[in-house]
Coordinates of C-alpha atoms in Angstrom, one line a residue:
L1 CA 72.6 79.6 35.6
P2 CA 75.1 82.0 36.6
A3 CA 75.3 80.5 40.3
K4 CA 74.6 76.7 40.4
H5 CA 72.8 75.5 43.3
I6 CA 70.5 72.5 44.2
D7 CA 66.7 72.8 45.1
T8 CA 66.0 71.1 48.2
G9 CA 62.4 72.4 48.3
M10 CA 63.5 73.2 51.9
G11 CA 62.4 76.9 52.3
F12 CA 63.4 79.5 54.5
E13 CA 61.1 78.1 57.6
R14 CA 62.2 74.9 57.5
L15 CA 66.0 75.9 57.3
C16 CA 65.4 77.7 60.5
M17 CA 63.9 75.4 61.8
V18 CA 66.8 72.8 61.2
L19 CA 69.7 75.4 62.2
Q20 CA 67.8 75.9 65.6
G21 CA 67.0 72.2 66.4
V22 CA 63.7 72.5 66.8
K23 CA 60.7 69.8 65.9
S24 CA 58.7 72.3 63.5
N25 CA 58.7 75.5 61.6
Y26 CA 56.4 76.9 64.2
D27 CA 58.7 76.6 66.9
S28 CA 61.4 78.4 65.2
D29 CA 61.6 82.5 65.6
V30 CA 60.2 82.7 62.6
F31 CA 56.9 82.1 64.0
T32 CA 57.6 82.3 67.6
P33 CA 56.9 86.4 68.1
L34 CA 53.6 85.7 66.4
I35 CA 52.1 83.2 68.3
R36 CA 53.4 85.0 71.5
K37 CA 51.4 88.1 70.1
I38 CA 48.1 85.8 69.4
E39 CA 48.5 84.5 72.9
K40 CA 48.3 87.8 74.1
I41 CA 45.6 89.0 72.3
T42 CA 43.4 85.7 72.7
H43 CA 44.3 85.0 76.2
T44 CA 45.3 81.4 75.3
T45 CA 48.4 79.4 75.9
Y46 CA 50.1 77.7 72.9
G47 CA 50.7 74.0 73.5
K48 CA 47.7 73.0 76.1
N49 CA 45.2 72.4 73.5
T50 CA 45.1 70.8 70.0
E51 CA 42.4 72.3 68.9
T52 CA 43.7 76.0 70.0
D53 CA 47.1 75.2 68.5
I54 CA 45.9 74.2 65.0
A55 CA 43.8 77.8 65.2
I56 CA 46.7 79.8 66.2
R57 CA 49.2 78.5 63.9
V58 CA 46.9 78.8 60.8
V59 CA 46.6 82.4 61.8
A60 CA 50.0 83.1 62.5
D61 CA 50.8 81.7 58.8
H62 CA 48.2 83.1 56.8
V63 CA 48.3 86.4 58.1
R64 CA 51.8 86.5 56.6
A65 CA 50.7 85.1 53.2
V66 CA 48.0 87.9 53.3
T67 CA 50.6 90.8 54.8
F68 CA 52.8 90.3 51.9
S69 CA 50.5 90.1 49.2
I70 CA 48.7 93.3 50.3
A71 CA 52.4 95.0 50.5
D72 CA 53.4 93.7 47.1
G73 CA 49.9 95.5 45.9
Q74 CA 47.3 92.4 45.9
L75 CA 44.2 93.7 47.6
P76 CA 41.4 90.9 48.3
S77 CA 38.7 90.9 46.2
N78 CA 35.9 88.9 44.7
T79 CA 38.2 87.9 41.4
G80 CA 41.7 86.4 40.1
A81 CA 44.1 86.5 42.6
G82 CA 42.4 89.1 45.1
Y83 CA 40.1 86.2 45.6
V84 CA 42.8 83.8 46.7
I85 CA 43.9 86.3 49.4
R86 CA 40.2 86.6 50.7
R87 CA 39.8 83.0 50.9
I88 CA 43.0 82.7 52.7
L89 CA 41.8 85.5 55.3
R90 CA 38.3 84.2 55.9
R91 CA 39.8 81.2 56.8
A92 CA 42.0 82.6 59.5
I93 CA 39.2 84.6 60.8
R94 CA 37.1 81.3 61.0
Y95 CA 39.7 79.5 63.1
G96 CA 39.7 82.8 65.1
F97 CA 36.0 83.1 65.9
T98 CA 35.8 79.5 66.0
F99 CA 38.3 78.0 68.5
L100 CA 40.0 81.2 69.9
N101 CA 36.5 83.1 70.8
Q102 CA 37.4 85.7 69.1
K103 CA 34.3 87.5 67.7
D104 CA 35.6 90.7 67.3
A105 CA 38.3 91.5 64.5
F106 CA 41.9 90.8 66.4
I107 CA 44.0 89.5 63.0
Y108 CA 45.0 93.2 62.1
Q109 CA 47.1 93.8 65.0
L110 CA 49.4 91.2 64.1
V111 CA 50.8 93.3 61.5
D112 CA 52.8 95.6 63.5
T113 CA 54.4 92.0 64.9
L114 CA 55.2 91.1 61.6
S115 CA 56.4 94.4 60.5
E116 CA 58.8 94.7 63.2
Q117 CA 60.2 91.1 62.6
M118 CA 60.4 91.4 58.7
G119 CA 60.4 95.0 57.8
E120 CA 64.3 95.3 57.8
V121 CA 64.6 92.7 54.8
F122 CA 61.0 93.6 53.6
P123 CA 61.0 97.4 53.6
E124 CA 57.8 97.4 52.0
L125 CA 56.3 96.2 55.4
I126 CA 56.8 99.1 57.1
K127 CA 55.9 101.5 54.5
E128 CA 52.7 100.1 53.5
K129 CA 51.9 99.1 57.1
N130 CA 49.1 101.1 57.8
L131 CA 47.5 100.1 54.4
I132 CA 47.7 96.3 55.4
T133 CA 46.5 97.1 58.8
N134 CA 43.5 99.0 57.7
V135 CA 42.7 96.0 54.9
I136 CA 42.8 93.4 57.2
R137 CA 40.7 94.9 59.6
E138 CA 37.9 95.9 57.3
E139 CA 38.0 92.6 55.5
E140 CA 37.7 90.8 59.2
Q141 CA 34.7 93.5 60.5
S142 CA 32.8 92.5 56.9
F143 CA 33.3 89.0 57.0
L144 CA 32.6 88.6 60.7
K145 CA 29.0 90.6 60.1
T146 CA 28.2 87.3 57.8
L147 CA 30.2 84.8 59.5
E148 CA 28.1 84.2 62.5
Q149 CA 24.8 84.1 60.4
G150 CA 26.4 81.9 58.3
L151 CA 27.4 79.5 60.6
L152 CA 24.2 79.5 62.3
L153 CA 22.6 78.5 59.1
L154 CA 24.9 76.1 58.4
N155 CA 24.4 74.8 62.0
D156 CA 20.3 74.6 61.1
L157 CA 21.5 73.1 57.8
T158 CA 23.1 70.2 59.7
K159 CA 20.4 69.8 62.1
N160 CA 17.7 69.3 60.0
M161 CA 20.0 67.0 57.4
E162 CA 19.0 63.2 56.5
G163 CA 22.3 61.6 56.6
K164 CA 25.9 62.9 56.8
R165 CA 25.9 64.7 53.5
L166 CA 24.8 68.5 53.0
S167 CA 23.4 68.9 49.2
G168 CA 25.8 70.9 47.0
A169 CA 22.5 73.5 46.2
K170 CA 22.7 74.6 50.3
A171 CA 26.0 75.1 50.1
F172 CA 25.6 76.9 46.7
E173 CA 23.1 79.3 48.6
L174 CA 26.0 80.0 51.7
Y175 CA 28.4 80.8 49.0
D176 CA 26.1 82.8 46.8
T177 CA 24.2 84.6 49.4
F178 CA 26.5 85.4 52.4
G179 CA 29.8 85.0 50.4
F180 CA 30.9 81.7 52.3
P181 CA 33.8 80.2 50.3
I182 CA 32.9 76.4 49.2
D183 CA 36.2 75.0 51.1
L184 CA 35.2 76.8 54.4
T185 CA 32.4 75.0 53.9
A186 CA 33.4 71.9 53.2
L187 CA 36.3 72.0 56.2
I188 CA 33.5 73.3 58.8
L189 CA 31.4 70.1 57.6
S190 CA 34.5 68.1 57.8
E191 CA 35.0 69.0 61.6
K192 CA 31.3 67.9 62.5
G193 CA 31.6 64.7 60.5
Y194 CA 29.6 65.4 57.7
D195 CA 30.7 65.7 54.3
L196 CA 29.4 67.9 51.1
D197 CA 28.2 67.0 47.6
V198 CA 30.6 68.7 45.9
K199 CA 29.4 67.9 42.2
E200 CA 25.9 69.2 43.3
F201 CA 27.9 72.2 44.5
E202 CA 29.7 72.6 41.2
V203 CA 26.4 72.3 38.7
A204 CA 24.8 75.1 40.9
L205 CA 28.0 77.0 40.1
Q206 CA 28.0 76.3 36.7
N207 CA 24.4 76.8 36.1
Q208 CA 24.8 80.1 37.4
K209 CA 27.6 80.8 34.9
N210 CA 25.6 79.5 32.4
R211 CA 22.9 81.8 33.0
S212 CA 25.1 85.0 33.2
R213 CA 27.3 83.9 29.9
A214 CA 23.2 83.4 28.1
A215 CA 22.1 86.8 29.2
A216 CA 25.3 88.6 27.8
E217 CA 25.9 85.5 24.7
I218 CA 27.4 87.4 21.6
T219 CA 27.5 85.0 18.4
K220 CA 29.8 86.1 15.6
D221 CA 30.0 85.1 12.1
D222 CA 33.3 84.4 10.5
W223 CA 35.6 87.4 8.9
T224 CA 34.8 88.0 5.1
I225 CA 38.2 88.9 4.3
L226 CA 38.5 91.6 1.6
F227 CA 42.5 91.6 1.8
D228 CA 44.8 89.7 4.0
K229 CA 46.5 92.0 6.6
N230 CA 46.6 91.2 10.3
E231 CA 47.2 94.5 12.1
T232 CA 45.5 97.5 11.8
I233 CA 47.9 100.8 11.6
F234 CA 46.4 103.6 14.2
V235 CA 46.8 107.2 13.5
G236 CA 44.5 108.6 16.1
Y237 CA 47.2 110.8 18.3
D238 CA 47.7 112.8 15.7
Q239 CA 44.5 113.1 13.4
L240 CA 40.8 112.4 14.0
E241 CA 40.3 111.7 10.2
C242 CA 42.0 109.4 7.6
Q243 CA 41.6 107.7 4.1
S244 CA 41.0 103.7 5.2
K245 CA 40.0 101.1 3.2
I246 CA 37.6 98.0 4.7
T247 CA 40.4 94.7 5.5
R248 CA 37.6 92.7 6.7
Y249 CA 33.9 93.0 8.1
R250 CA 31.8 90.0 10.2
K251 CA 27.8 90.1 11.4
I252 CA 27.3 89.3 15.4
D253 CA 24.4 88.7 17.1
S254 CA 24.0 90.4 20.8
K255 CA 21.2 89.3 23.0
K256 CA 21.5 93.1 24.4
D257 CA 21.8 94.7 21.2
G258 CA 20.7 92.7 18.5
K259 CA 22.0 92.5 14.9
L260 CA 25.5 94.4 14.7
Y261 CA 28.6 94.3 12.4
Q262 CA 32.3 94.8 12.9
I263 CA 34.6 96.6 10.4
V264 CA 38.4 96.6 10.5
L265 CA 39.9 99.1 8.5
D266 CA 43.7 99.5 6.9
E267 CA 44.4 102.5 8.6
T268 CA 41.8 104.2 11.6
P269 CA 41.8 107.5 13.5
F270 CA 39.3 105.3 16.1
Y271 CA 41.1 105.0 19.6
P272 CA 40.1 101.5 20.5
E273 CA 38.8 100.8 24.4
G274 CA 41.8 100.7 26.7
G275 CA 43.2 101.9 29.7
G276 CA 39.8 102.4 31.0
Q277 CA 39.0 105.1 28.1
V278 CA 36.2 104.1 26.0
G279 CA 36.5 103.7 22.4
D280 CA 35.5 106.6 19.7
Q281 CA 32.7 106.8 18.0
G282 CA 32.1 108.4 14.6
V283 CA 31.5 107.7 10.8
L284 CA 32.9 106.0 7.7
V285 CA 32.1 108.4 4.6
S286 CA 32.1 107.4 0.8
A287 CA 30.9 109.8 -1.9
H288 CA 27.8 106.9 -1.6
E289 CA 26.6 106.6 2.1
Q290 CA 27.7 107.2 5.4
I291 CA 28.2 104.4 8.0
K292 CA 27.9 105.3 11.7
I293 CA 30.5 103.9 14.0
I294 CA 29.1 103.3 17.7
D295 CA 32.2 101.5 19.3
T296 CA 35.7 100.7 18.7
K297 CA 37.7 98.3 20.4
K298 CA 40.7 96.0 19.8
E299 CA 41.1 92.1 19.3
N300 CA 44.6 91.0 19.1
N301 CA 46.4 93.3 16.5
L302 CA 43.1 94.2 15.1
I303 CA 40.9 97.5 16.0
V304 CA 37.6 96.6 15.4
H305 CA 34.9 98.8 14.6
T306 CA 31.2 98.5 15.5
T307 CA 28.4 99.6 13.6
D308 CA 24.5 98.7 13.2
S309 CA 25.0 98.6 9.1
L310 CA 27.5 97.4 6.4
P311 CA 28.3 99.6 3.6
K312 CA 26.7 98.6 0.0
N313 CA 30.1 98.4 -1.5
P314 CA 32.7 97.6 1.1
H315 CA 35.6 97.7 -1.6
H316 CA 34.8 101.7 -1.5
T317 CA 37.8 104.0 0.0
F318 CA 36.3 105.7 3.5
T319 CA 37.1 108.7 5.1
A320 CA 37.3 107.7 8.7
K321 CA 35.7 110.7 10.9
V322 CA 36.2 110.6 14.6
D323 CA 33.3 112.1 16.4
V324 CA 35.3 115.0 17.4
K325 CA 33.5 116.3 20.5
L326 CA 32.9 113.3 22.4
R327 CA 36.9 112.1 21.7
K328 CA 37.7 116.2 23.3
L329 CA 35.3 115.2 26.2
S330 CA 37.2 112.0 26.7
E331 CA 40.5 113.7 26.6
A332 CA 39.5 116.0 29.1
N333 CA 38.0 113.5 31.4
H334 CA 41.5 111.2 30.9
S335 CA 43.8 114.1 31.5
A336 CA 42.0 115.2 34.8
T337 CA 42.2 111.1 35.7
H338 CA 45.9 111.4 35.6
L339 CA 45.7 115.3 37.6
M340 CA 43.5 113.7 40.1
H341 CA 45.6 110.3 40.7
Q342 CA 48.8 112.9 41.1
A343 CA 46.1 114.7 43.9
L344 CA 45.5 111.6 45.7
R345 CA 49.2 111.1 46.0
E346 CA 49.7 114.4 47.8
V347 CA 46.6 114.7 49.8
L348 CA 46.5 111.0 51.0
G349 CA 49.7 109.2 50.4
T350 CA 51.9 107.3 48.3
N351 CA 50.0 104.3 49.5
V352 CA 47.1 105.6 46.8
E353 CA 47.4 103.2 44.1
Q354 CA 45.5 102.8 41.0
K355 CA 43.0 100.1 41.0
G356 CA 40.5 100.7 38.0
S357 CA 39.3 103.5 36.3
L358 CA 36.9 104.6 33.4
V359 CA 36.8 107.3 31.2
S360 CA 34.3 108.3 29.3
P361 CA 32.8 111.5 27.4
N362 CA 30.4 112.4 30.0
H363 CA 32.2 111.3 33.3
L364 CA 35.3 109.6 34.8
R365 CA 35.6 107.1 37.6
F366 CA 38.6 105.9 39.4
D367 CA 39.0 103.4 42.1
F368 CA 42.3 103.5 44.1
S369 CA 43.6 101.7 47.3
H370 CA 42.8 103.6 50.5
F371 CA 41.6 102.5 54.1
A372 CA 38.9 104.9 54.9
K373 CA 36.6 107.3 53.7
M374 CA 37.7 110.8 52.2
T375 CA 36.9 114.1 54.4
D376 CA 35.2 116.9 53.1
E377 CA 38.2 118.4 53.3
E378 CA 40.8 116.0 51.7
L379 CA 38.1 115.8 48.8
Q380 CA 38.5 120.1 48.7
K381 CA 42.0 119.8 48.7
V382 CA 42.0 117.4 45.7
E383 CA 39.6 119.4 43.8
V384 CA 41.5 122.6 44.4
F385 CA 45.1 120.8 43.3
V386 CA 43.4 119.6 40.0
N387 CA 41.7 123.0 39.3
A388 CA 45.4 125.0 40.1
R389 CA 46.9 122.4 37.7
I390 CA 44.4 123.5 35.0
A391 CA 44.9 126.9 35.6
E392 CA 48.7 126.9 35.1
N393 CA 47.8 125.7 31.6
L394 CA 50.3 122.9 31.6
P395 CA 51.3 121.4 28.2
L396 CA 51.1 118.0 27.0
E397 CA 54.3 116.5 27.0
E398 CA 54.2 113.0 25.3
R399 CA 57.0 110.4 24.3
R400 CA 56.7 107.4 22.6
K401 CA 58.5 104.3 22.4
V402 CA 60.5 105.1 25.5
P403 CA 62.4 102.1 27.1
F404 CA 60.3 100.9 29.8
A405 CA 63.1 101.1 32.3
E406 CA 64.2 104.7 31.3
A407 CA 60.4 106.0 31.9
V408 CA 60.2 104.4 35.2
S409 CA 63.3 105.6 36.4
E410 CA 62.1 109.3 35.1
G411 CA 59.4 109.1 37.3
A412 CA 56.6 107.6 35.3
M413 CA 54.2 105.7 37.2
A414 CA 53.6 102.2 36.1
L415 CA 50.2 100.9 37.5
F416 CA 50.2 97.5 39.6
G417 CA 48.7 94.5 37.5
E418 CA 49.1 96.3 34.0
K419 CA 51.3 94.5 31.4
Y420 CA 54.0 96.7 29.3
G421 CA 56.0 95.9 26.6
D422 CA 59.7 97.0 26.3
S423 CA 58.8 100.2 24.8
V424 CA 55.8 102.7 26.3
R425 CA 54.4 105.6 25.6
A426 CA 55.0 108.3 28.6
I427 CA 52.4 111.2 29.2
R428 CA 53.3 114.2 31.1
F429 CA 51.6 117.5 32.6
G430 CA 53.8 119.5 34.8
N431 CA 54.9 116.8 38.1
S432 CA 52.2 114.0 36.6
I433 CA 54.2 111.4 34.4
E434 CA 52.3 108.3 33.8
L435 CA 52.3 105.5 31.3
C436 CA 49.4 105.6 29.0
G437 CA 48.2 104.6 25.5
G438 CA 44.9 106.9 25.9
T439 CA 44.0 110.0 24.4
H440 CA 44.7 113.4 26.0
V441 CA 44.4 117.1 25.8
K442 CA 47.0 119.1 24.8
N443 CA 46.7 121.8 27.3
T444 CA 45.0 121.3 31.0
A445 CA 43.4 125.0 30.1
D446 CA 41.3 122.3 27.7
I447 CA 39.7 120.7 30.8
W448 CA 38.1 124.0 31.8
H449 CA 37.3 122.5 35.4
F450 CA 37.1 119.7 37.4
K451 CA 34.5 118.6 39.9
I452 CA 34.4 115.6 42.2
V453 CA 30.5 114.5 42.4
S454 CA 31.0 111.1 44.8
E455 CA 33.3 109.1 46.5
G456 CA 32.8 105.8 48.1
A457 CA 33.7 102.2 49.0
V458 CA 33.7 99.3 46.4
A459 CA 35.5 96.8 48.0
S460 CA 37.7 96.1 51.0
G461 CA 40.6 99.0 51.0
I462 CA 39.2 100.3 47.6
R463 CA 37.8 103.7 47.3
R464 CA 36.1 105.1 44.1
I465 CA 35.5 108.5 42.9
E466 CA 33.3 109.8 40.3
A467 CA 34.0 113.1 38.6
I468 CA 33.0 115.3 35.7
T469 CA 35.0 118.3 33.9
S470 CA 34.3 120.6 30.6
D471 CA 30.7 120.6 29.4
A472 CA 29.5 118.3 32.2
V473 CA 30.5 120.9 34.9
K474 CA 28.9 123.5 33.4
A475 CA 25.6 121.9 33.3
Y476 CA 26.2 120.8 37.0
F477 CA 26.7 124.5 37.8
D478 CA 23.8 125.6 35.9
N479 CA 21.4 122.8 37.6
Q480 CA 23.0 123.7 41.0
A481 CA 21.7 127.0 40.3
T482 CA 18.3 126.5 39.1
Q483 CA 17.6 124.0 42.0
L484 CA 18.6 127.0 44.6
E485 CA 16.4 129.2 42.8
E486 CA 13.6 126.8 43.2
I487 CA 14.4 126.2 46.8
K488 CA 14.4 129.7 47.6
Q489 CA 10.8 130.3 45.7
L490 CA 9.3 127.6 48.5
L491 CA 11.0 129.5 51.0
K492 CA 9.6 132.9 49.6
N493 CA 12.7 134.0 48.4
P494 CA 14.9 134.8 51.8
I495 CA 18.1 136.6 51.5
H496 CA 19.7 133.5 53.8
P497 CA 18.3 130.3 52.2
T498 CA 20.3 127.7 54.6
K499 CA 19.4 129.6 57.9
A500 CA 15.5 129.5 56.7
L501 CA 16.1 125.9 56.1
Q502 CA 17.9 125.4 59.4
L503 CA 14.8 126.7 61.2
I504 CA 12.4 124.8 59.2
L505 CA 14.3 121.6 60.3
E506 CA 14.7 122.6 63.7
E507 CA 10.8 123.2 63.9
N508 CA 10.0 120.0 62.3
N509 CA 12.5 118.2 64.5
S510 CA 10.6 119.6 67.4
I511 CA 7.5 118.5 66.1
K512 CA 8.8 114.9 65.5
K513 CA 9.6 114.9 69.4
Q514 CA 6.4 115.8 70.2
I515 CA 4.9 113.0 67.7
D516 CA 7.3 110.4 69.5
A517 CA 6.4 111.5 73.2
L518 CA 2.7 110.8 71.9
L519 CA 3.4 107.7 70.3
R520 CA 5.3 106.4 73.5
E521 CA 2.3 107.6 75.9
K522 CA 0.0 105.8 73.4
A523 CA 2.2 102.4 73.5
L524 CA 2.2 102.7 77.4
G525 CA -1.3 103.5 77.1
M526 CA -1.9 99.5 75.8
K527 CA 0.5 97.9 78.3
G528 CA -2.4 97.0 80.7
E529 CA -4.6 95.7 77.5
L530 CA -1.9 93.5 76.5
E531 CA -0.9 92.1 79.8
A532 CA -4.7 91.0 80.3
E533 CA -4.4 88.9 77.2
L534 CA -0.9 87.1 78.0
E535 CA -1.6 83.8 78.2
D536 CA 0.3 80.9 80.9
L537 CA 1.5 78.2 78.8
N538 CA 4.1 75.8 79.9
G539 CA 5.1 78.1 82.2
V540 CA 5.4 81.1 79.8
K541 CA 3.5 83.9 79.4
F542 CA 2.8 84.3 76.0
L543 CA 1.3 86.4 73.6
A544 CA 0.7 87.1 69.9
K545 CA -1.3 89.8 68.7
K546 CA -1.4 92.2 65.4
I547 CA -1.6 95.8 66.8
D548 CA -1.7 99.5 65.3
L549 CA 1.8 101.1 66.9
E550 CA 4.7 102.4 65.0
Q551 CA 7.8 100.7 65.4
N552 CA 9.8 102.7 67.7
A553 CA 7.3 103.0 70.1
L554 CA 6.3 99.2 69.6
K555 CA 9.6 98.7 70.6
D556 CA 9.6 100.5 73.8
L557 CA 6.4 98.9 74.9
V558 CA 7.5 95.4 74.7
F559 CA 10.5 96.3 76.8
E560 CA 7.9 97.9 79.4
L561 CA 6.2 94.4 79.0
G562 CA 10.0 92.9 79.7
K563 CA 10.5 95.1 83.0
S564 CA 7.1 94.0 84.5
H565 CA 7.2 90.1 83.6
D566 CA 9.7 87.1 83.5
N567 CA 9.2 84.3 81.2
L568 CA 7.8 86.5 78.5
F569 CA 7.4 85.6 74.8
V570 CA 6.1 88.4 72.8
L571 CA 5.2 88.5 69.4
L572 CA 3.5 91.2 67.3
A573 CA 2.8 92.3 64.2
T574 CA 2.5 95.5 62.6
Q575 CA 1.1 96.5 59.1
P576 CA 2.7 100.3 58.5
D577 CA 1.6 100.1 54.9
N578 CA -0.6 98.0 52.6
D579 CA 2.3 96.3 51.1
K580 CA 4.5 96.8 53.9
V581 CA 4.3 94.1 57.1
M582 CA 6.5 93.7 60.3
L583 CA 6.9 91.5 62.9
T584 CA 8.8 92.0 66.5
C585 CA 9.6 88.9 68.8
Y586 CA 10.6 89.8 72.7
I587 CA 11.7 86.9 74.6
S588 CA 12.7 87.3 78.5
K589 CA 16.5 86.6 79.6
E590 CA 15.6 83.7 81.3
L591 CA 13.6 81.8 78.4
T592 CA 16.8 82.6 76.0
E593 CA 19.5 81.2 78.8
K594 CA 17.1 78.5 80.5
R595 CA 15.4 76.9 77.4
G596 CA 17.5 78.2 74.6
Y597 CA 14.6 80.1 73.1
D598 CA 16.1 82.6 70.0
A599 CA 14.1 85.9 68.7
G600 CA 16.5 85.7 65.9
K601 CA 15.9 82.5 64.7
V602 CA 11.6 82.7 65.4
V603 CA 11.7 86.1 63.3
R604 CA 13.8 84.7 60.5
E605 CA 11.5 81.5 60.2
L606 CA 8.4 83.1 60.4
G607 CA 9.4 86.0 58.5
K608 CA 9.1 83.6 55.3
L609 CA 5.5 83.6 55.8
I610 CA 5.4 87.6 55.2
H611 CA 7.4 87.3 52.0
G612 CA 10.5 88.8 54.1
G613 CA 13.1 87.9 56.5
G614 CA 15.1 90.0 59.2
G615 CA 17.1 88.9 62.0
G616 CA 18.1 90.2 65.7
Q617 CA 19.5 89.2 69.0
A618 CA 18.2 86.2 71.0
F619 CA 16.1 88.4 73.2
F620 CA 14.7 90.7 70.5
A621 CA 14.6 90.9 66.9
T622 CA 12.4 92.3 64.1
A623 CA 11.6 90.8 60.3
G624 CA 10.3 92.4 57.6
G625 CA 7.8 91.3 54.7
K626 CA 5.3 92.6 52.0
N627 CA 2.5 89.7 52.6
P628 CA 0.0 91.1 54.8
G629 CA -2.2 87.7 54.3
G630 CA 0.8 86.1 55.8
I631 CA 0.1 87.5 59.5
P632 CA -2.5 85.3 61.0
K633 CA -0.2 82.0 59.9
A634 CA 2.7 84.0 61.6
L635 CA 1.1 84.7 64.9
E636 CA -0.4 81.1 65.0
R637 CA 2.8 79.3 64.6
A638 CA 4.3 81.5 67.2
K639 CA 2.9 79.1 69.6
D640 CA 5.0 76.1 67.9
Y641 CA 8.3 77.7 69.3
L642 CA 7.1 77.0 73.5
V643 CA 8.7 73.7 73.5

């Protein structure tokens, strides 16, 4: 090393603690601004209660780790490093929920404090502050929706446990259904004086992995080597056919696709799947036969071509021909993806980063970092931007084997998480420059037109756009025109179909209001009938009955009963369709507060009898199912809750 040093393992926080003469890292000014902010948000005082103090320290410590990770480009997710970030944040959320009484998102508010404190040394905290704030808030809101339900379920499990150990199968159900990290379940159990059967959990997890693996299992024979060559020469950037010889082949068996074969050529024009772009298809042609190539992938330095049959004589020389039409469509979609990436950064800001993509002949899919649903205006701006670049007839400027540092210094966009070699390939259309190994159009005019077909969320802080170009856009516009003609015919060919539709919708809305009013009137008319059937059981006015009423009207009915009667417990069953059943439970405030009755718990448990489930609040909850035969048993069991 040019500078000699001793690694004490002390770290920045401990160094500050020593220099400031305090007894803990958390008493140094590294943490005190965060702790003061947490005190203010949660209305607590640090140093007064051990449980509260631990929770405050956990939140302060964990928000630092999560904030810096997001600033560096790592978003929470369900896999890899992203899952570590998600688990850290969820642990902090749980401490805030349980020990600081924070039932709503609050940790995101600490990002301001942290960026003010550290932003001078770490400017990325200021630059990415909005993204970090919104990602953490979304993660909090998402996890809080399941946290309370998960904690209730875990509480129910511990109440009904024999002994002090929770089965791993039950813990796996929490993990698989509610996204409860196993370490969080173990921590909560430990706080309650219980432990977890970790081995049983690991068995359940492994069984799930085995099931997934078996569903996608592929067995491969050993390679039959015709002549030893450990790499394939790719010529597909410059030509779509070439003379090739087979160097090796093997048989593969896939549970999904059956018996297939893989072939390696000494030289190939087939692009192997990579960078989001699907592999080429095409044919191998000799004087005697033609073999269809159905996919192309890369395996180490070899380009592997998948086919459903082997040549009769693999020693022949073949002409390898790429399916030109499919390649051209993929090229149009790939080049459009680059232009759309540029457009998103122009419209939404430089916080936008590519997080995944798919480029196929049929469409393109692009995942990117952004914290909010895109507005119609923003989507339109992206479309206009891309189509303007298409109209400019921008030529492809391709540079191969450019030193990585040189390409980046010239403005080429390197994608976070991608691995690049010392030399790279740079693709440029106008001001759009990206490092890319895929295939592209020679001129943006070849894309013809760009159209976004959908935009939505795929994960916290990750949005997805699906779009089409070229032939797919033509088909899309033709389909839209056909649908418009069909609508006009249904509307008796009006000059202004949108106005005609608006009138129909207004008329329909008016009729719906009349129907709702009649249903409410019917429900109120049933009130007296139901009041006459109320039973007095253990000081509770009880009713469990199947009735014929629409769900919204039924809700109005039980709340009207609640206005007239104290200590009311009502369970009503309805059957809107032959295979659909609903349970509705209403419990008076007096019973929820004094006796601990819980309508949500009632419908969750009785919902199992109708092969369904549900939930809600302590005073009102509903469950849906598909087993009408379970209604009598559910109504009968309702009395069991009057304890």
